[in-house]
mmCIF file of C-alpha atoms and ligand atoms in Angstrom:
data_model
loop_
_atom_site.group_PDB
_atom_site.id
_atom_site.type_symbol
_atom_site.label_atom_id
_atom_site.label_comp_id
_atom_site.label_asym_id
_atom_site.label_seq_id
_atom_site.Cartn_x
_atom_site.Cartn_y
_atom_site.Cartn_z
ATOM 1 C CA UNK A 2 -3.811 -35.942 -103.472
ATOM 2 C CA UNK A 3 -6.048 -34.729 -100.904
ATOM 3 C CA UNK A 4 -5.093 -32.114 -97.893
ATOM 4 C CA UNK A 5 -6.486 -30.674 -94.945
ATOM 5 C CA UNK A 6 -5.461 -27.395 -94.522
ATOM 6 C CA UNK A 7 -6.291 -26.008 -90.666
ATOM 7 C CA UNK A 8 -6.254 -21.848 -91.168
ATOM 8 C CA UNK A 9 -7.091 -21.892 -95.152
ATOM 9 C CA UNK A 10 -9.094 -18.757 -94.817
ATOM 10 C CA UNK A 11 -6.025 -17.020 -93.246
ATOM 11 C CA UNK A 12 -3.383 -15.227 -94.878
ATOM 12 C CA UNK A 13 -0.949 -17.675 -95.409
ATOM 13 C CA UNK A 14 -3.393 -20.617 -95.258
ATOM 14 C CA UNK A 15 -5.541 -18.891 -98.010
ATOM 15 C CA UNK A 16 -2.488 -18.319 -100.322
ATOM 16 C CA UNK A 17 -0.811 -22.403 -99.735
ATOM 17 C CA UNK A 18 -4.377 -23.593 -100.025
ATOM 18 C CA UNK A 19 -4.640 -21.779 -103.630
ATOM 19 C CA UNK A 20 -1.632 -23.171 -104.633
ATOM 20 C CA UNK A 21 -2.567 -26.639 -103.605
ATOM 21 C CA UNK A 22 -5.378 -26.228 -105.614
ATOM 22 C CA UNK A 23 -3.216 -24.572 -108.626
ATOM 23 C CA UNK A 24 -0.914 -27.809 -108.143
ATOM 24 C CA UNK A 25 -4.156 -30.082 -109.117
ATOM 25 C CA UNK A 26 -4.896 -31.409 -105.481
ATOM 26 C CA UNK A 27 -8.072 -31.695 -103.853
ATOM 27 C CA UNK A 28 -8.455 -29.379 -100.130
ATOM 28 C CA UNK A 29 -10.772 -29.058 -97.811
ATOM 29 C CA UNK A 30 -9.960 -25.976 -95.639
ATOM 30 C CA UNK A 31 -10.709 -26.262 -91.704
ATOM 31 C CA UNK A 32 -11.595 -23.246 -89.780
ATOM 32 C CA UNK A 33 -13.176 -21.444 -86.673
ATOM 33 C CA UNK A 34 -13.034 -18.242 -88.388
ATOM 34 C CA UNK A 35 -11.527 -16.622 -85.266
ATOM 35 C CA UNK A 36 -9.167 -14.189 -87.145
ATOM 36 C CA UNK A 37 -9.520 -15.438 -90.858
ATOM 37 C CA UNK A 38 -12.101 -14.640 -93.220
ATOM 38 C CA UNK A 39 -14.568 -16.588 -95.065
ATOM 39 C CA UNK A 40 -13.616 -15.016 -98.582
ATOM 40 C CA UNK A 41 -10.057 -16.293 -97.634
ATOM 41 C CA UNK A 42 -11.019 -19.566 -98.871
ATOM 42 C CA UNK A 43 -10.135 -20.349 -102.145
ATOM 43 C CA UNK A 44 -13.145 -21.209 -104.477
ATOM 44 C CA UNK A 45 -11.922 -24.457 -105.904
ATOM 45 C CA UNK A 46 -11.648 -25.573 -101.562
ATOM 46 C CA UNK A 47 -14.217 -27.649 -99.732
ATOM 47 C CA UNK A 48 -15.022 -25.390 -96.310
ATOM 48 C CA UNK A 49 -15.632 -26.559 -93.437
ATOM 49 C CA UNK A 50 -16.288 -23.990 -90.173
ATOM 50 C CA UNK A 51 -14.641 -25.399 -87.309
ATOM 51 C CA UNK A 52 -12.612 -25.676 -84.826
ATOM 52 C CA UNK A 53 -8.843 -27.530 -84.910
ATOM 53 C CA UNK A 54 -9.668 -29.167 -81.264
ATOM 54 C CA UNK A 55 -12.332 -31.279 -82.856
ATOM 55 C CA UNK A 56 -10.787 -31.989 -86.041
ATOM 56 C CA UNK A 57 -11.341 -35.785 -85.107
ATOM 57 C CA UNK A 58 -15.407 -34.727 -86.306
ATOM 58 C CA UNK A 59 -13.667 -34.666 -90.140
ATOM 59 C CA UNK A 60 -10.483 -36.330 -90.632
ATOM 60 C CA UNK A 61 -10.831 -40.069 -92.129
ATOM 61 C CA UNK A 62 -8.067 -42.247 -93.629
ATOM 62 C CA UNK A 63 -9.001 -40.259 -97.111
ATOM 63 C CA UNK A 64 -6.771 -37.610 -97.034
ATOM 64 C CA UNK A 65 -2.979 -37.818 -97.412
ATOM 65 C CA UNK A 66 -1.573 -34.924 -95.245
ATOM 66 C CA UNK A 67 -2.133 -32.313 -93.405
ATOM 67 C CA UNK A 68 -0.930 -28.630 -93.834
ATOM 68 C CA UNK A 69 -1.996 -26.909 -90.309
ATOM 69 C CA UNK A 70 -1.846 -23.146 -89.940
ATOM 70 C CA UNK A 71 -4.435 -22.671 -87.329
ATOM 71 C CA UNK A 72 -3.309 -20.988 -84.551
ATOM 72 C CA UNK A 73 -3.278 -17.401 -82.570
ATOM 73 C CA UNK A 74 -0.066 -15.848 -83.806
ATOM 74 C CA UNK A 75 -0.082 -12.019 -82.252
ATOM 75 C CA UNK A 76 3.170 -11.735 -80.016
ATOM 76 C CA UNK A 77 2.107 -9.046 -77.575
ATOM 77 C CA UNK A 78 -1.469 -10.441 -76.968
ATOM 78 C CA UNK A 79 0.041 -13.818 -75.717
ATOM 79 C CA UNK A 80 1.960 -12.120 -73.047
ATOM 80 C CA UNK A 81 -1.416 -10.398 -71.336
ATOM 81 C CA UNK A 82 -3.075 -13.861 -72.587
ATOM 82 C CA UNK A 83 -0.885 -16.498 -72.254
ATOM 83 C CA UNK A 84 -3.659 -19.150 -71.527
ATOM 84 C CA UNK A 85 -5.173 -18.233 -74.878
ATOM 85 C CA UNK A 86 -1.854 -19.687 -76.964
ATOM 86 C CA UNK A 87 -1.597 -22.948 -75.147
ATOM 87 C CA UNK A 88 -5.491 -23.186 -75.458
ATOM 88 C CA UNK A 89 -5.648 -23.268 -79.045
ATOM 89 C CA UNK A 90 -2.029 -23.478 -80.443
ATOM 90 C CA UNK A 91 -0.891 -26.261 -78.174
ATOM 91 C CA UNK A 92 -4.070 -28.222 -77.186
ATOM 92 C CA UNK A 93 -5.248 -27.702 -80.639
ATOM 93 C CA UNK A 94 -2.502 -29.344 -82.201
ATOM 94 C CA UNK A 95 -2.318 -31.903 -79.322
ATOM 95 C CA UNK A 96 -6.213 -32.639 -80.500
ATOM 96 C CA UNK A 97 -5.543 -32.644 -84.415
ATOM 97 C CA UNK A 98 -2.494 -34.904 -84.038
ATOM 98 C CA UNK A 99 -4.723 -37.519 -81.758
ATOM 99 C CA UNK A 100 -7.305 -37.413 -84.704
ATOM 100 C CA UNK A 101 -4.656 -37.759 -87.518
ATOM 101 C CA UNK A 102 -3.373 -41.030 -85.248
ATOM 102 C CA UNK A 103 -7.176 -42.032 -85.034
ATOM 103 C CA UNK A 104 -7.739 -41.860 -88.814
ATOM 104 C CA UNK A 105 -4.236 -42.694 -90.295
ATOM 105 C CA UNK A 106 -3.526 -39.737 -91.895
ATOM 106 C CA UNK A 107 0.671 -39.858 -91.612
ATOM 107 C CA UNK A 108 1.875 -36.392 -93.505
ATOM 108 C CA UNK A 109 2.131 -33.275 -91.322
ATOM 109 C CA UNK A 110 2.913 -29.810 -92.429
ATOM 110 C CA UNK A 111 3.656 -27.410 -89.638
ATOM 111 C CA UNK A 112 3.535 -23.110 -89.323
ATOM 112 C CA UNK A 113 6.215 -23.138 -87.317
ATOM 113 C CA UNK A 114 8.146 -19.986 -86.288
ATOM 114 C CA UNK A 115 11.346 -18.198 -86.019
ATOM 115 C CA UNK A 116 9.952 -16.848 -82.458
ATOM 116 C CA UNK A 117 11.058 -20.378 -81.461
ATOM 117 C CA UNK A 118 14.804 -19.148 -81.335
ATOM 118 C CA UNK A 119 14.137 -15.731 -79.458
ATOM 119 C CA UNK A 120 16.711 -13.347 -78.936
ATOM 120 C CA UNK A 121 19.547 -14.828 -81.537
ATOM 121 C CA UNK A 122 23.665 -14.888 -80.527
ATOM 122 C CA UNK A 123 24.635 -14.907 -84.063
ATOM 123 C CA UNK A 124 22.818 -14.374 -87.114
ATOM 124 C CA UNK A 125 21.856 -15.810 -90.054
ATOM 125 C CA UNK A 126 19.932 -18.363 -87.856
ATOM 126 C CA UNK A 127 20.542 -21.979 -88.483
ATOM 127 C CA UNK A 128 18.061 -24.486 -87.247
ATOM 128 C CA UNK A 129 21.018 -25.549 -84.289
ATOM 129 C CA UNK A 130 20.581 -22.247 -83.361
ATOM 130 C CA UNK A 131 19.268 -22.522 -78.953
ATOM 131 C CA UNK A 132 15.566 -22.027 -78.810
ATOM 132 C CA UNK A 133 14.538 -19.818 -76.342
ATOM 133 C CA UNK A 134 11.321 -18.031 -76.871
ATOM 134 C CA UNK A 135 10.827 -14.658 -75.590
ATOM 135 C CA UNK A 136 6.826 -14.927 -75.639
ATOM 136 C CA UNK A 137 4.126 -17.295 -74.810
ATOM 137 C CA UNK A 138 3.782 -17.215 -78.630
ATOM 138 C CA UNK A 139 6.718 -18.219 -79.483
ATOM 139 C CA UNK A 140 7.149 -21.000 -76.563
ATOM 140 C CA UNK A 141 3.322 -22.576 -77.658
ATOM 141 C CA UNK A 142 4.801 -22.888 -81.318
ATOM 142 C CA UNK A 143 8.285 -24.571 -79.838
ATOM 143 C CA UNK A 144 6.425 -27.063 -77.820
ATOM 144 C CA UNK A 145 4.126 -28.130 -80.540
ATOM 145 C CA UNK A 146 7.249 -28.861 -82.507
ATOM 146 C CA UNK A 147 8.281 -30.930 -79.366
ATOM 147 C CA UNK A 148 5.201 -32.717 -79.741
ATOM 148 C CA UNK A 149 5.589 -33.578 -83.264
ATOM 149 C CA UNK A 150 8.940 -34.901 -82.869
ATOM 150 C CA UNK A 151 7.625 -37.162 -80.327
ATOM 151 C CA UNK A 152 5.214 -37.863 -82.522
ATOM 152 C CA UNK A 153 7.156 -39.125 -85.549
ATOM 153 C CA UNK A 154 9.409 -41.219 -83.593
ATOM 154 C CA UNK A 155 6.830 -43.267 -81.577
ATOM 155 C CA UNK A 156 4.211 -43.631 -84.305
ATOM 156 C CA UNK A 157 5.688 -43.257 -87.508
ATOM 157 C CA UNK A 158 4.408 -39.673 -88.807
ATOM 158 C CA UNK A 159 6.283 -38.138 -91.256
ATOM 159 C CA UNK A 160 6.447 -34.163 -90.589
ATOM 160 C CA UNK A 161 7.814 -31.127 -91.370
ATOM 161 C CA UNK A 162 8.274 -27.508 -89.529
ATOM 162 C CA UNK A 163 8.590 -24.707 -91.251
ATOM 163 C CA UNK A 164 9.839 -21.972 -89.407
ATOM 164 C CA UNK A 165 8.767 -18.851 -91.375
ATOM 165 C CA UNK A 166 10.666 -15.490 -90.744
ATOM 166 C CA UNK A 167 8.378 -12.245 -92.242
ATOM 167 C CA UNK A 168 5.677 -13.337 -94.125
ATOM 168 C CA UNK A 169 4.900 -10.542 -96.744
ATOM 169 C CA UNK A 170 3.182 -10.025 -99.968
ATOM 170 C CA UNK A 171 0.203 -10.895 -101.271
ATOM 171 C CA UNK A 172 -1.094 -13.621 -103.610
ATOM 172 C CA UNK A 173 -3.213 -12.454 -106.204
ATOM 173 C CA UNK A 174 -6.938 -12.070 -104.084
ATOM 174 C CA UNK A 175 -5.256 -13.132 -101.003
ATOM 175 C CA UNK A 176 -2.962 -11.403 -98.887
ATOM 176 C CA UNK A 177 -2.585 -10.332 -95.286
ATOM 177 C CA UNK A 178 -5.619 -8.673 -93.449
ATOM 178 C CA UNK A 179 -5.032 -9.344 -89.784
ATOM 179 C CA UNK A 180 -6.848 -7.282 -87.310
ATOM 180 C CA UNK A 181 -5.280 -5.959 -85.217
ATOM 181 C CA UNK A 182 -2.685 -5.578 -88.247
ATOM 182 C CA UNK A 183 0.791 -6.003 -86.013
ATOM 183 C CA UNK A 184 3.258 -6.921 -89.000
ATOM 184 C CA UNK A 185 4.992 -3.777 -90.102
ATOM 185 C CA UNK A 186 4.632 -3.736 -94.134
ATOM 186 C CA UNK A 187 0.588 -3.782 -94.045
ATOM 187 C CA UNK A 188 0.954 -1.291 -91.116
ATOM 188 C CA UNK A 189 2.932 1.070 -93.633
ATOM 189 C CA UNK A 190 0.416 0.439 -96.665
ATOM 190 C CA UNK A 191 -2.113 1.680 -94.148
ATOM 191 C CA UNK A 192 -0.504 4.609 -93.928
ATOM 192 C CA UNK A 193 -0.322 5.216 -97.499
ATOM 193 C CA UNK A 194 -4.115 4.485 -97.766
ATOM 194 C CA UNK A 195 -4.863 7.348 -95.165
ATOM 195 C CA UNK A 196 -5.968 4.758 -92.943
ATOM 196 C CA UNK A 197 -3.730 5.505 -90.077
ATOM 197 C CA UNK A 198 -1.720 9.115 -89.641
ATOM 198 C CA UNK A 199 1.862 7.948 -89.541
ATOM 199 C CA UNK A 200 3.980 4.784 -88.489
ATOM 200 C CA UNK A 201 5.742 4.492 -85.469
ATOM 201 C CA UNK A 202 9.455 3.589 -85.956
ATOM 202 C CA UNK A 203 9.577 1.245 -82.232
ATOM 203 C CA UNK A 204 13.650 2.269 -81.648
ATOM 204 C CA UNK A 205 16.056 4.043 -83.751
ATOM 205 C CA UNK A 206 19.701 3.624 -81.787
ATOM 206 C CA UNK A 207 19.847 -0.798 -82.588
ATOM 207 C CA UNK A 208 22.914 -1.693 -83.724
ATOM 208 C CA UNK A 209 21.991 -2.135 -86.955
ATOM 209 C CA UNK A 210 23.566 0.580 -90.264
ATOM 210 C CA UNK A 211 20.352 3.250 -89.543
ATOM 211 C CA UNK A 212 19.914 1.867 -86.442
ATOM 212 C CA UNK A 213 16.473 0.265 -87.062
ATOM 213 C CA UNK A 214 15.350 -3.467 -86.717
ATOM 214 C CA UNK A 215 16.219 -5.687 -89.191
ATOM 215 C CA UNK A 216 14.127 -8.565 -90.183
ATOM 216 C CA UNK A 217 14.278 -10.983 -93.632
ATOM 217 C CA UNK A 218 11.201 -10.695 -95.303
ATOM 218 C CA UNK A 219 9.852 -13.215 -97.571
ATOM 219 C CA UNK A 220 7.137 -13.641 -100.388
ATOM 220 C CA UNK A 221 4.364 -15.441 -99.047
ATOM 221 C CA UNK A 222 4.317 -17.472 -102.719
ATOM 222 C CA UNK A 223 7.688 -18.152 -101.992
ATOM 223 C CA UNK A 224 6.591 -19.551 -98.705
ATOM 224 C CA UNK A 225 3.608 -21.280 -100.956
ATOM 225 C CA UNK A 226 6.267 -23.146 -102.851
ATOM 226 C CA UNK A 227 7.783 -24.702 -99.887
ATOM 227 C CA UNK A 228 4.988 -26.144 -98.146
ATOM 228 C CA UNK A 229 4.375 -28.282 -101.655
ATOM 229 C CA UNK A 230 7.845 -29.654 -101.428
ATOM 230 C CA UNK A 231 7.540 -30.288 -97.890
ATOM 231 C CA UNK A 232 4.192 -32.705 -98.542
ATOM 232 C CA UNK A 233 6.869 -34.763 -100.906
ATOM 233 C CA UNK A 234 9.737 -34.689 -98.990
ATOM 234 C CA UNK A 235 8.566 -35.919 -95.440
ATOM 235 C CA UNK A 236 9.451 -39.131 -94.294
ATOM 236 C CA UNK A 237 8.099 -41.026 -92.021
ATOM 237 C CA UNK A 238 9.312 -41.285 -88.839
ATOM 238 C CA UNK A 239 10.938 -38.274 -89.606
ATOM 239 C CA UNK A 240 10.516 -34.514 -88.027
ATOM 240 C CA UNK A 241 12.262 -32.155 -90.645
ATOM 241 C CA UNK A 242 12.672 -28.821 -89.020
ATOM 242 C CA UNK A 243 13.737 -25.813 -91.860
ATOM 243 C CA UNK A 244 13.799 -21.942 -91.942
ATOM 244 C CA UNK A 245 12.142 -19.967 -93.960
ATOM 245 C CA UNK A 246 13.665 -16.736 -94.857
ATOM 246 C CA UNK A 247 15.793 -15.085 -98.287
ATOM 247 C CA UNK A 248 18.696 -14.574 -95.388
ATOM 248 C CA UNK A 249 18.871 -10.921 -96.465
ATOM 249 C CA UNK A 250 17.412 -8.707 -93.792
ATOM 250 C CA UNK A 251 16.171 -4.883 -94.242
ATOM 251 C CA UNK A 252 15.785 -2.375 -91.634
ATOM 252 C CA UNK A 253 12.650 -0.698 -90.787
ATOM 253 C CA UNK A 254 13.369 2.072 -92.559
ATOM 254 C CA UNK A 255 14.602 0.693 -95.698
ATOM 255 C CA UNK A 256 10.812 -1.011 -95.533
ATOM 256 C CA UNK A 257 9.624 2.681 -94.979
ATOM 257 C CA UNK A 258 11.224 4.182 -97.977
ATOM 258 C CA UNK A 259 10.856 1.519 -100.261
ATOM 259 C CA UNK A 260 6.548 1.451 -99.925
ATOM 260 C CA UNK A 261 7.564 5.701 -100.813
ATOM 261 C CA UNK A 262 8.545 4.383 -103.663
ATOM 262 C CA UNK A 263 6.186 2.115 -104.325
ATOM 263 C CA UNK A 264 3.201 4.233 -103.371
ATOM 264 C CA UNK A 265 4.170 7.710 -104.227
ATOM 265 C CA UNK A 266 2.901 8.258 -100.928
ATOM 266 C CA UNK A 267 5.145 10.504 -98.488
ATOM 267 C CA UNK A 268 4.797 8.089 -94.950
ATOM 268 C CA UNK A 269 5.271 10.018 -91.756
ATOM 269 C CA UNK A 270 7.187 8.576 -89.540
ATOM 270 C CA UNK A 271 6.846 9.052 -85.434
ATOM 271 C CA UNK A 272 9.698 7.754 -83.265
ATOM 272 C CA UNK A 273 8.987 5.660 -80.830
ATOM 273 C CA UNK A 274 11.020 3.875 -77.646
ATOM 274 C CA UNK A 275 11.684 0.226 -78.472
ATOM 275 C CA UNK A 276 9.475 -2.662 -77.758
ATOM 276 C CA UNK A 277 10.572 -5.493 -74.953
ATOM 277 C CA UNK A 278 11.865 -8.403 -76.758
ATOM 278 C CA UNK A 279 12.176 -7.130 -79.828
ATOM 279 C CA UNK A 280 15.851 -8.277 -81.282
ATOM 280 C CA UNK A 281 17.786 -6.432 -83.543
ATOM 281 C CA UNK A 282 18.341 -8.326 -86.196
ATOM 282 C CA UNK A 283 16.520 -11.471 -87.425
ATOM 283 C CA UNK A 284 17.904 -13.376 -90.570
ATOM 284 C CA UNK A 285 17.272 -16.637 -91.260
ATOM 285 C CA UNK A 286 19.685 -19.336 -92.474
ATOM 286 C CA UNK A 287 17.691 -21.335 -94.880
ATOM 287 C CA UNK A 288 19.924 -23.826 -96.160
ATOM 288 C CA UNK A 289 18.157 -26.520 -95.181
ATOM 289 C CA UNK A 290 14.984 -26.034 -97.045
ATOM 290 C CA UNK A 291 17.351 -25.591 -100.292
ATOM 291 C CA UNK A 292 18.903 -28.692 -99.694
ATOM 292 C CA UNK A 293 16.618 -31.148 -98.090
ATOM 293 C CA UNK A 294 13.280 -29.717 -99.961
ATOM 294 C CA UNK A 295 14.917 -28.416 -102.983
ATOM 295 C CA UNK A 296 13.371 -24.775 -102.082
ATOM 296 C CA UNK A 297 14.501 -22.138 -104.464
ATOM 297 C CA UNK A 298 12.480 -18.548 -103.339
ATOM 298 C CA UNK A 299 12.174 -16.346 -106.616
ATOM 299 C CA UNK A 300 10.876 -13.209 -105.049
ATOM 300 C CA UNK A 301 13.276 -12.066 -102.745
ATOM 301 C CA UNK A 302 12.883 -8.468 -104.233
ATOM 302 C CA UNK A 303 11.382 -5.873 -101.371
ATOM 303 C CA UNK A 304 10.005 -3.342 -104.251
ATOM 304 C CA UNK A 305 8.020 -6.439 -105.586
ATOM 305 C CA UNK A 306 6.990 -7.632 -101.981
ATOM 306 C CA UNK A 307 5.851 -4.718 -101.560
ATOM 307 C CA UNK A 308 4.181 -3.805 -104.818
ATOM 308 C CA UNK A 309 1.923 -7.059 -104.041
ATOM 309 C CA UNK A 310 1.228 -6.093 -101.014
ATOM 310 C CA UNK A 311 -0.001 -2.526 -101.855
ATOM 311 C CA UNK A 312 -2.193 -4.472 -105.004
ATOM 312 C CA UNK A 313 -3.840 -6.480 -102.134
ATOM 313 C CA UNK A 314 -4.171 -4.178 -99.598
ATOM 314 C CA UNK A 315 -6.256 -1.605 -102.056
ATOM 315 C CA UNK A 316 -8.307 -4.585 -103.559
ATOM 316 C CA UNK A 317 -9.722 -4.783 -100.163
ATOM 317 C CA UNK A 318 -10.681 -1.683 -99.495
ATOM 318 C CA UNK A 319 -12.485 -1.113 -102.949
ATOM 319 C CA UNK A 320 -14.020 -4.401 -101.724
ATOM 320 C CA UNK A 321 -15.804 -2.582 -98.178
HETATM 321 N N1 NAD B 7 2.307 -14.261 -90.829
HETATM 322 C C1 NAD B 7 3.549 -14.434 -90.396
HETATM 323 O O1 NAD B 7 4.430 -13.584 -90.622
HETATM 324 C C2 NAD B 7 3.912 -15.703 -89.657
HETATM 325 C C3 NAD B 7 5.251 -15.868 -89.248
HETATM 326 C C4 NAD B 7 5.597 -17.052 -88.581
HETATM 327 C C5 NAD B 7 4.662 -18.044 -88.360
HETATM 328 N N2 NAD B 7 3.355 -17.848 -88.739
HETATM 329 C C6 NAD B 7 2.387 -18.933 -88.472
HETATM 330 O O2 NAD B 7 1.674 -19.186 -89.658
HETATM 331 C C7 NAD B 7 0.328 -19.571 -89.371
HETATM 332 C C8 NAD B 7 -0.621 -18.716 -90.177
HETATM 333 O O3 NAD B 7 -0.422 -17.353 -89.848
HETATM 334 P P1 NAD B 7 -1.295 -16.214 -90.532
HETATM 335 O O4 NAD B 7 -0.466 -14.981 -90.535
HETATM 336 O O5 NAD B 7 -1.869 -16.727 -91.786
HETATM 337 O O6 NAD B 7 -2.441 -16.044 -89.420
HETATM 338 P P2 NAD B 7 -4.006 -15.836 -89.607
HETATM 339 O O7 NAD B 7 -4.513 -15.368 -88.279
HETATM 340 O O8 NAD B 7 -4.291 -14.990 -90.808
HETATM 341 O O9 NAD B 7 -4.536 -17.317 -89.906
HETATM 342 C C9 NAD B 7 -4.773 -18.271 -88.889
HETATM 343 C C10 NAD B 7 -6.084 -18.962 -89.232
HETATM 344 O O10 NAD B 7 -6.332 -19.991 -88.294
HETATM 345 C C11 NAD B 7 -7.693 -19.948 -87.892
HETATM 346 N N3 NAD B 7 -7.781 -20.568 -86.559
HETATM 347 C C12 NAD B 7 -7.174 -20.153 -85.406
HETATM 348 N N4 NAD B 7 -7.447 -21.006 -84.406
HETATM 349 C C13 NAD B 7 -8.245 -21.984 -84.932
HETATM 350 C C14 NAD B 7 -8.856 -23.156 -84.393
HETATM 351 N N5 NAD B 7 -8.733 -23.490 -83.103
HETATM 352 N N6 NAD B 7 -9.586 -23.938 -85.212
HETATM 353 C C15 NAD B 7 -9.745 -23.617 -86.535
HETATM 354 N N7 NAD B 7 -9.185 -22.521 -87.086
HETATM 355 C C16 NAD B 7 -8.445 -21.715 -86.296
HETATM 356 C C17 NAD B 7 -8.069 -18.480 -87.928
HETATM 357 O O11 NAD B 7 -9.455 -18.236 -88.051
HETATM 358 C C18 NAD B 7 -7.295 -18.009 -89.170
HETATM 359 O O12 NAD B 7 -8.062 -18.151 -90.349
HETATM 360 C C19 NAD B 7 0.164 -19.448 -87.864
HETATM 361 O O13 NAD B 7 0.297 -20.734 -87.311
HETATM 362 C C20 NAD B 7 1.332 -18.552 -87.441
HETATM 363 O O14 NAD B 7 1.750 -18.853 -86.143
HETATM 364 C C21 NAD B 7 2.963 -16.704 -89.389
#
């Protein structure tokens, strides 16, 4: 089969795109190269360098799906720049849907997000769970959803949301290099690679068992694995909507100590007050990706998360 993947030279784009490949399909990776990185895309991939909004410029009835990552995903730069996220995550989508109507292409993966849900009242989060975003982010990811289900009933696509929880981990030469780095286990790693002094711990008093956030993180091959059954199980006319996480959470610190472990490396740690919007503890329910795509997430274990992460995170340094 062939797929367009929107954000292949992104992390997680980069590491689905790879796995495509792996799987024996053909891909063609789209992107503006905004926050992603040329050597992102995966050798075996066909490149092209631009921009989701005129996607309509390279689409044709000769691919079979889409698999669109592109957007801007950091939480505390769409609240100063809110325009920014509807810009590109909402009329970009808005544009690449029109030209997958235009050419006929009728299979839709979608990055979508556990920001949709906001601040949870129970946790593990099901997909019934209220959606109420706390950032522009979060809201520009919810609405695109909105506009795929709209989609799918009045013309037929067939489409499925994944809404990730923490990506984390690294697949073999790609992995996570976002910069500004805002996601807390690369933050840590650059810590341990005397990039940065010490890591700020953003609240200690949650009510959580060490009083730190909690958040389920998951192997980004893991995540891999589910975008591949999501290209075979969409139907059309359908909008599937799943979670992705390994419903276990760990706390900050438990993060902290366990890249201590992995790194030898002794991590300082600064306290800090705690961020605005940032919820206590975020677990996904992902029963719905076991049952409906037949997902099955093998790497659930931190220490190994972590351990790829590290692998990555010093490939690219030796690289610069
Ligand atoms: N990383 C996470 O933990 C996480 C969690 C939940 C959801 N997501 C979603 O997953 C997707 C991928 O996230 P990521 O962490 O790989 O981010 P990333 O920034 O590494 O990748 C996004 C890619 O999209 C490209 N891009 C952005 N706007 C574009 C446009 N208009 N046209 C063409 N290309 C464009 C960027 O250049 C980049 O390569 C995003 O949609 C994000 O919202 C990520």
């Amino acid at each position: 089969m062939k797929y367009l993947v929107t954000g292949g030279a992104g992390y997680v784009g980069s590491v689905v795109a790879q796995h495509l490949l792996e799987a024996g399909h053909e891909v063609t990776v789209l992107d503006n190269l905004s926050t992603g990185f040329r050597a992102g895309v995966p050798a075996g991939a066909a490149f092209v360098e631009g921009d989701i909004r005129d996607a309509a410029k390279w689409l044709d009835a000769s691919f079979d799906g889409v698999l669109h990552f592109a957007a801007f995903s950091q939480v505390g730069e769409s609240v100063v720049q809110p325009e920014k996220y509807w810009e590109n995550n909402v009329g970009g989508s808005m544009a690449l849907l029109a030209a997958m109507r235009e050419a006929g292409v009728g299979t839709l993966v979608f990055s979508s997000t556990a920001a949709t849900y906001g601040e949870p009242e129970r946790t593990p989060i099901r997909e019934t769970a209220p959606t109420r975003p706390t950032s522009p982010y979060g809201a520009s990811k919810l609405a695109v959803d909105h506009m795929i289900t709209s989609e799918a009933v009045a013309h037929g696509l067939a489409a499925v949301s994944l809404r990730y929880f923490n990506v984390a981990g690294a697949y073999g030469a790609y992995g996570e290099r976002h910069d500004p780095e805002s996601h807390l286990i690369p933050l840590v790693l650059q810590v341990a690679q005397g990039r940065r002094e010490a890591i700020s711990v953003y609240g200690d008093d949650y009510p959580t068992p060490d009083g730190t956030c909690v958040r389920d993180y998951i192997h980004v091959a893991d995540l891999a694995d589910a975008h591949l059954l999501a290209l075979t199980a969409a139907r059309p006319g359908e909008h599937l909507i799943c979670n992705l996480g390994n419903g276990n959470g760990f706390s900050v610190r438990q993060v902290i100590e366990t890249v201590r472990e992995v790194t030898g490396h002794p991590i300082p740690e600064v306290a800090a007050p705690r961020r605005d919007g940032d919820p206590a503890v975020l677990v996904a329910a992902a029963d719905t990706a076991r049952e409906k795509l037949g997902w099955n997430p093998t790497r659930a274990d931190l220490a190994g998360i972590v351990a790829d992460a590290w692998e990555f995170a010093q490939s690219i340094t030796r690289e610069h």
